[in-house]
Coordinates of C-alpha atoms in Angstrom, one line a residue:
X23 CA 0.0 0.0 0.0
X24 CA 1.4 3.7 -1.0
X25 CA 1.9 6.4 1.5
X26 CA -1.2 8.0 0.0
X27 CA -3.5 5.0 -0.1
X28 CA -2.5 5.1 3.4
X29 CA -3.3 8.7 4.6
X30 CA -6.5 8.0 2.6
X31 CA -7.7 4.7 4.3
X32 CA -6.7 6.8 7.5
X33 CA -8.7 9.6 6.9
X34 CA -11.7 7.9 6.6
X35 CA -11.9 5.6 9.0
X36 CA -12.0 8.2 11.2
X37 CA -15.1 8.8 12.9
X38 CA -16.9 11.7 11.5
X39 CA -16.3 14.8 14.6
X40 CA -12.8 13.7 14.2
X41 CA -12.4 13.5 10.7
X42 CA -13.9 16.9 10.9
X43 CA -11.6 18.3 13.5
X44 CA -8.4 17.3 11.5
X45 CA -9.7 18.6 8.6
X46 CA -10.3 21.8 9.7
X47 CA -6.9 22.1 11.4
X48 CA -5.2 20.9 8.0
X49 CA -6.6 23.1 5.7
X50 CA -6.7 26.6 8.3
X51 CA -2.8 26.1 9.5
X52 CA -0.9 25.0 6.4
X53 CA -1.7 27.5 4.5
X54 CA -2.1 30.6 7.6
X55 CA 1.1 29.5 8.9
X56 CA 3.4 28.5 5.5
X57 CA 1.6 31.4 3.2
X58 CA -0.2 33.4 5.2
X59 CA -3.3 33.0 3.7
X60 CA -5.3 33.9 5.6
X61 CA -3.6 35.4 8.5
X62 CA -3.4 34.0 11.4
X63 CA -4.2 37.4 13.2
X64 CA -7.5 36.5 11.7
X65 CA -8.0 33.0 12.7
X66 CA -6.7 33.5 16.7
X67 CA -8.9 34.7 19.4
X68 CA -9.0 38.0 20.3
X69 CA -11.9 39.4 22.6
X70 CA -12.6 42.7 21.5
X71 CA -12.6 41.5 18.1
X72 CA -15.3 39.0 19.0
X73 CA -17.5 40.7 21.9
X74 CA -17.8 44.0 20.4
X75 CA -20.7 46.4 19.5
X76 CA -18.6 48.9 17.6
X77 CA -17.8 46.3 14.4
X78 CA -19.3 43.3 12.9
X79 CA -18.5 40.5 15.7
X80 CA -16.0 38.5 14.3
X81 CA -17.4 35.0 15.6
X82 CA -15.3 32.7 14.0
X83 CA -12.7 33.1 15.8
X84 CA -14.5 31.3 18.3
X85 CA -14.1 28.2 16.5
X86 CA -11.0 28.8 14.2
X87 CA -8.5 29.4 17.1
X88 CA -9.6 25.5 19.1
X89 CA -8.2 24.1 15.6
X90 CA -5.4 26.3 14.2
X91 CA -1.9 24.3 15.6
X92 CA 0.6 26.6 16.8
X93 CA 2.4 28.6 18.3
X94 CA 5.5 26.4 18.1
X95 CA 7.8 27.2 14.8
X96 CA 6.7 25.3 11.4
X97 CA 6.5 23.0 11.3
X98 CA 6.8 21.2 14.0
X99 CA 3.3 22.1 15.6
X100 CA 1.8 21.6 11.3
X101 CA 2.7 17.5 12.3
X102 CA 2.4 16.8 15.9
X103 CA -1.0 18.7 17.0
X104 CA -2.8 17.2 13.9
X105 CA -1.7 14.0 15.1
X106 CA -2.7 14.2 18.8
X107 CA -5.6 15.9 17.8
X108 CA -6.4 12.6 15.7
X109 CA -5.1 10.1 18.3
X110 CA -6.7 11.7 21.2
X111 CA -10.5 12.4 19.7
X112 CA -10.5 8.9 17.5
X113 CA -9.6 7.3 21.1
X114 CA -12.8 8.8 22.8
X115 CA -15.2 8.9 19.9
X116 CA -14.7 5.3 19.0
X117 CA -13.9 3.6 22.3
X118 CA -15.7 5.2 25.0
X119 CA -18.8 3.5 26.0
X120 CA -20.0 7.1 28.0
X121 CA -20.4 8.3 24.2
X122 CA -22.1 5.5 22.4
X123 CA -25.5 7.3 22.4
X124 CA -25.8 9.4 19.3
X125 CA -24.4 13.4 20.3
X126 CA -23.0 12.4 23.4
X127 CA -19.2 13.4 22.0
X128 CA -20.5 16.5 20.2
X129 CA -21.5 17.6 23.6
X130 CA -18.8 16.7 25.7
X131 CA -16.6 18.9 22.5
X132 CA -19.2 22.3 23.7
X133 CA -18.9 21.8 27.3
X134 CA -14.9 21.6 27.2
X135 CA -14.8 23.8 24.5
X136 CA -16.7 26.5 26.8
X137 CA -14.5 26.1 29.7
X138 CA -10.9 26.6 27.7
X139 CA -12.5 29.4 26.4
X140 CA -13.8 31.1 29.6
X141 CA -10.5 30.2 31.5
X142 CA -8.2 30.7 28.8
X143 CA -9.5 33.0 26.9
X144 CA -11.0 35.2 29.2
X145 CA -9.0 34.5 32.8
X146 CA -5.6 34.5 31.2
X147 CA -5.5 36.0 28.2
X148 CA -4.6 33.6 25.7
X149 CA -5.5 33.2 21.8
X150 CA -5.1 29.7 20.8
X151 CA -6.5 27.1 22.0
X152 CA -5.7 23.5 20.2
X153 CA -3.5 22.3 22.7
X154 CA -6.2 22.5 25.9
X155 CA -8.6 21.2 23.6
X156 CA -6.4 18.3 22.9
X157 CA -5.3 17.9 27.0
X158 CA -9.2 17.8 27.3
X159 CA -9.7 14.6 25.3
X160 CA -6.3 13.0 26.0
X161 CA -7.2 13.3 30.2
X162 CA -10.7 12.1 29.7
X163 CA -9.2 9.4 27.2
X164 CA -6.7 8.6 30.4
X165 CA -9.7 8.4 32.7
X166 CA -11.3 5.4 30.3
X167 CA -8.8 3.9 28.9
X168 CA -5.8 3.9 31.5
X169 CA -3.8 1.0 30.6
X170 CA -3.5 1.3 27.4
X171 CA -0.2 2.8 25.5
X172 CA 0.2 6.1 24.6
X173 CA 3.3 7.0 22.2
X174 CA 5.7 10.2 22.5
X175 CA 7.7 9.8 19.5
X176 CA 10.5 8.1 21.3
X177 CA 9.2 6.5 23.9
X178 CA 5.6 5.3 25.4
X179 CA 3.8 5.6 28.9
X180 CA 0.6 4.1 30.4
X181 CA -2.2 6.2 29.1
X182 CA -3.2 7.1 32.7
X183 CA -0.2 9.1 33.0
X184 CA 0.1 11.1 29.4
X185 CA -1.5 14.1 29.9
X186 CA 0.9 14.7 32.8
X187 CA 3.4 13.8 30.8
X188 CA 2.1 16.3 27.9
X189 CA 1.9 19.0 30.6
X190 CA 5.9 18.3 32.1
X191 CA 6.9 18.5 28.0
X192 CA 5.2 22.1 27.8
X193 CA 6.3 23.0 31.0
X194 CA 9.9 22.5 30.1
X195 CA 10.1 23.0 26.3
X196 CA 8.1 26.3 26.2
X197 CA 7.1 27.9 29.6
X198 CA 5.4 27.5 32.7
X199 CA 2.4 29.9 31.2
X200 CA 1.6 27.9 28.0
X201 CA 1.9 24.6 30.7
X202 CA -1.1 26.6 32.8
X203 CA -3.1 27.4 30.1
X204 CA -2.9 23.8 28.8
X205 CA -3.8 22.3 32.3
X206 CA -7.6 24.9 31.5
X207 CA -8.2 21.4 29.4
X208 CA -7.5 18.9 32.2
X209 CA -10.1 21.2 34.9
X210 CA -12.9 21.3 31.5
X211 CA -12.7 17.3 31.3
X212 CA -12.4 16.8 35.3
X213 CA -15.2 19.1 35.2
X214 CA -17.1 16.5 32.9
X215 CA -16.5 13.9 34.3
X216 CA -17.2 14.5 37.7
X217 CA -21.0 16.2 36.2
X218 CA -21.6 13.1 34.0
X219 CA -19.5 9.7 36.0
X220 CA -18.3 10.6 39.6
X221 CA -21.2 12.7 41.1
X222 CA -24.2 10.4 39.5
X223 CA -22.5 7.0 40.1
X224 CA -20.4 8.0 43.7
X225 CA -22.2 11.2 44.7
X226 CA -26.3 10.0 44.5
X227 CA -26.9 12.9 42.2
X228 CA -28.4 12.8 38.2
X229 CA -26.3 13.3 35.5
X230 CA -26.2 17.0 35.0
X231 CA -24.8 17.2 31.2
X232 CA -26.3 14.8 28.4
X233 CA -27.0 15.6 25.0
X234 CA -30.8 17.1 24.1
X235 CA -32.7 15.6 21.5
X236 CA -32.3 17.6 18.7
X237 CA -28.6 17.0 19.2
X238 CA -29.3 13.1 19.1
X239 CA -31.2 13.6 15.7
X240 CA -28.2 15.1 14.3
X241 CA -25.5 12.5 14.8
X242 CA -28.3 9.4 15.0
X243 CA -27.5 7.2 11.7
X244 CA -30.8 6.3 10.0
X245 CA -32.8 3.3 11.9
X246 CA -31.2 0.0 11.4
X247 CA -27.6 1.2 10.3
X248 CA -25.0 0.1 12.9
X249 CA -22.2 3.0 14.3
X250 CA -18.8 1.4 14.4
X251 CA -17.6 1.1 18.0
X252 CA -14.0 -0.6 18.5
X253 CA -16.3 -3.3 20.7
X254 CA -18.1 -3.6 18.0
X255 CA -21.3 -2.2 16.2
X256 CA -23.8 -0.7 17.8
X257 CA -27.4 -0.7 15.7
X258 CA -30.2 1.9 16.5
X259 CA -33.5 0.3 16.3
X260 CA -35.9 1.7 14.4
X261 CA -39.2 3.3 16.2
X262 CA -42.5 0.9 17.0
X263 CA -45.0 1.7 14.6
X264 CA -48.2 3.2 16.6
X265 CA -51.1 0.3 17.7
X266 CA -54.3 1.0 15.3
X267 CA -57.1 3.0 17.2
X268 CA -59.4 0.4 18.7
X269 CA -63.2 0.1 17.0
X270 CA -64.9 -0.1 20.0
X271 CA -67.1 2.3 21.2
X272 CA -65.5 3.4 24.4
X273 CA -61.9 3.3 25.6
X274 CA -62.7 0.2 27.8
X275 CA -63.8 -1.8 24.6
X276 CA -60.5 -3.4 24.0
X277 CA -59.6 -3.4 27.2
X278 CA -58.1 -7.1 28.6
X279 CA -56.6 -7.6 32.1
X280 CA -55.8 -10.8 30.9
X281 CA -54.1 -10.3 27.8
X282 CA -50.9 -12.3 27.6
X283 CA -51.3 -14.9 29.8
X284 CA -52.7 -18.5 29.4
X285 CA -56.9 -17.7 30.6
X286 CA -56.3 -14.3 27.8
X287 CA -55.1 -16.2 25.0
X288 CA -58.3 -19.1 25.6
X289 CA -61.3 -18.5 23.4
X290 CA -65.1 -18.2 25.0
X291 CA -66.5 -20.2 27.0
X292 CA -69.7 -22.8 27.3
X293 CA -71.7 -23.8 30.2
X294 CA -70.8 -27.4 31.5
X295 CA -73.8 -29.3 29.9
X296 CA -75.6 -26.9 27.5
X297 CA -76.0 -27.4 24.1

């Protein structure tokens, strides 16, 4: 198999939020950081240019700056946050029973995505965002899937202990900032967790976050077609057809206590001895 028929087969069997995700980091950074087109001033976050009542809001930024890599030097960041991006989100889309119900990932994406951005964005100040969105998944991944392997180029750890490990290489390679603003992803998927697993399950409370209907519709495949799960394929039954109206002239005319059992199933009866 060529090195393109095997970037193609990867691509899609990605699930689709993280096919998505990748995409939109690909095609926004490789050309914003290598040509400048467009700018990355106009992809990053910047609050006055997004809560403002002076200029047209500029709410993509909202969005664009949880997918463009950066800010390490090309293009080191144009290789390695693609990549985690795709390990980390493939992990928990595919392999996480918490999200086998149809929207439940989407969700989990807008709830972490909300937090970075309110500590992050707004407590300290920063304008990109890819790498706490990744720490998000890759703790939550670490909660579900501890012992398996996760790879570091050189060398591999038990997944229980990566984002930790993720946070001690930003830590040391760029500064003790960029490390904080990371670690805003670890407190958005604790945060989850402990609203949809810990305080339900340990805590006697109800889940707090799950995804609303109109969310399920969206991601639900059509009745009868399996999702791939890495435990296999999970099928969504399609909806019970509603029982005819009963012809009888009153609600009580079809009524039987004993429908379904042995005396409900017998036909009438006739009087010992008559005819």
């Amino acid at each position: 198999m060529s090195l393109s028929d095997q970037i193609k087969r990867t691509f899609w069997d990605a699930p689709p939020i993280t096919r998505a995700l990748v995409t939109a980091s690909i095609v926004l950074s490789f050309p914003a950081h290598l040509l400048g087109i467009p700018s990355v001033g106009h992809l990053i976050f910047w609050r006055p240019y997004v809560f403002t009542y002076s200029r047209i809001p500029q709410i993509w930024r909202l969005a664009t700056s949880f997918v463009l890599t950066g800010p390490e030097p090309p293009p080191i960041h144009l290789i390695l946050d693609p990549h985690f991006l795709y390990r980390s989100s493939k992990s928990l889309e595919t392999k996480s029973l918490r999200f086998s119900a149809p929207g439940e990932y989407f969700i989990f994406l807008f709830f972490v995505w909300n937090v970075i951005l309110l500590l992050a964005g707004w407590y300290l100040g920063y304008f990109a965002f890819i790498h706490p969105f990744i720490m998000a998944m890759a703790y939550l991944d670490s909660v579900d899937n501890p012992n398996a392997r996760a790879g570091f180029l050189i060398f591999t750890v038990p997944n229980r202990y990566s984002p930790w490990v993720m946070l001690a290489l930003t830590f040391v390679m760029q500064s003790p900032y960029h490390a904080m603003v990371q670690a805003t992803g670890i407190v958005a998927a604790h945060l989850y967790d402990f609203l949809t697993r810990v305080w339900p399950d340990f805590g006697g409370g109800r889940k707090i976050i799950s995804a609303p209907v109109f969310v399920q519709r969206w991601f639900a495949p059509p009745p009868g077609v399996g999702t791939p799960r890495s435990y296999g394929t999970s099928f969504h039954q399609r909806p019970a057809a509603p029982a005819a109206p009963s012809s009888g002239s009153s609600w009580a005319s079809g009524f039987n206590p004993l429908a379904g059992t042995s005396w409900g199933n017998r036909g009438p009866g006739r009087r010992l001895g008559g005819e």
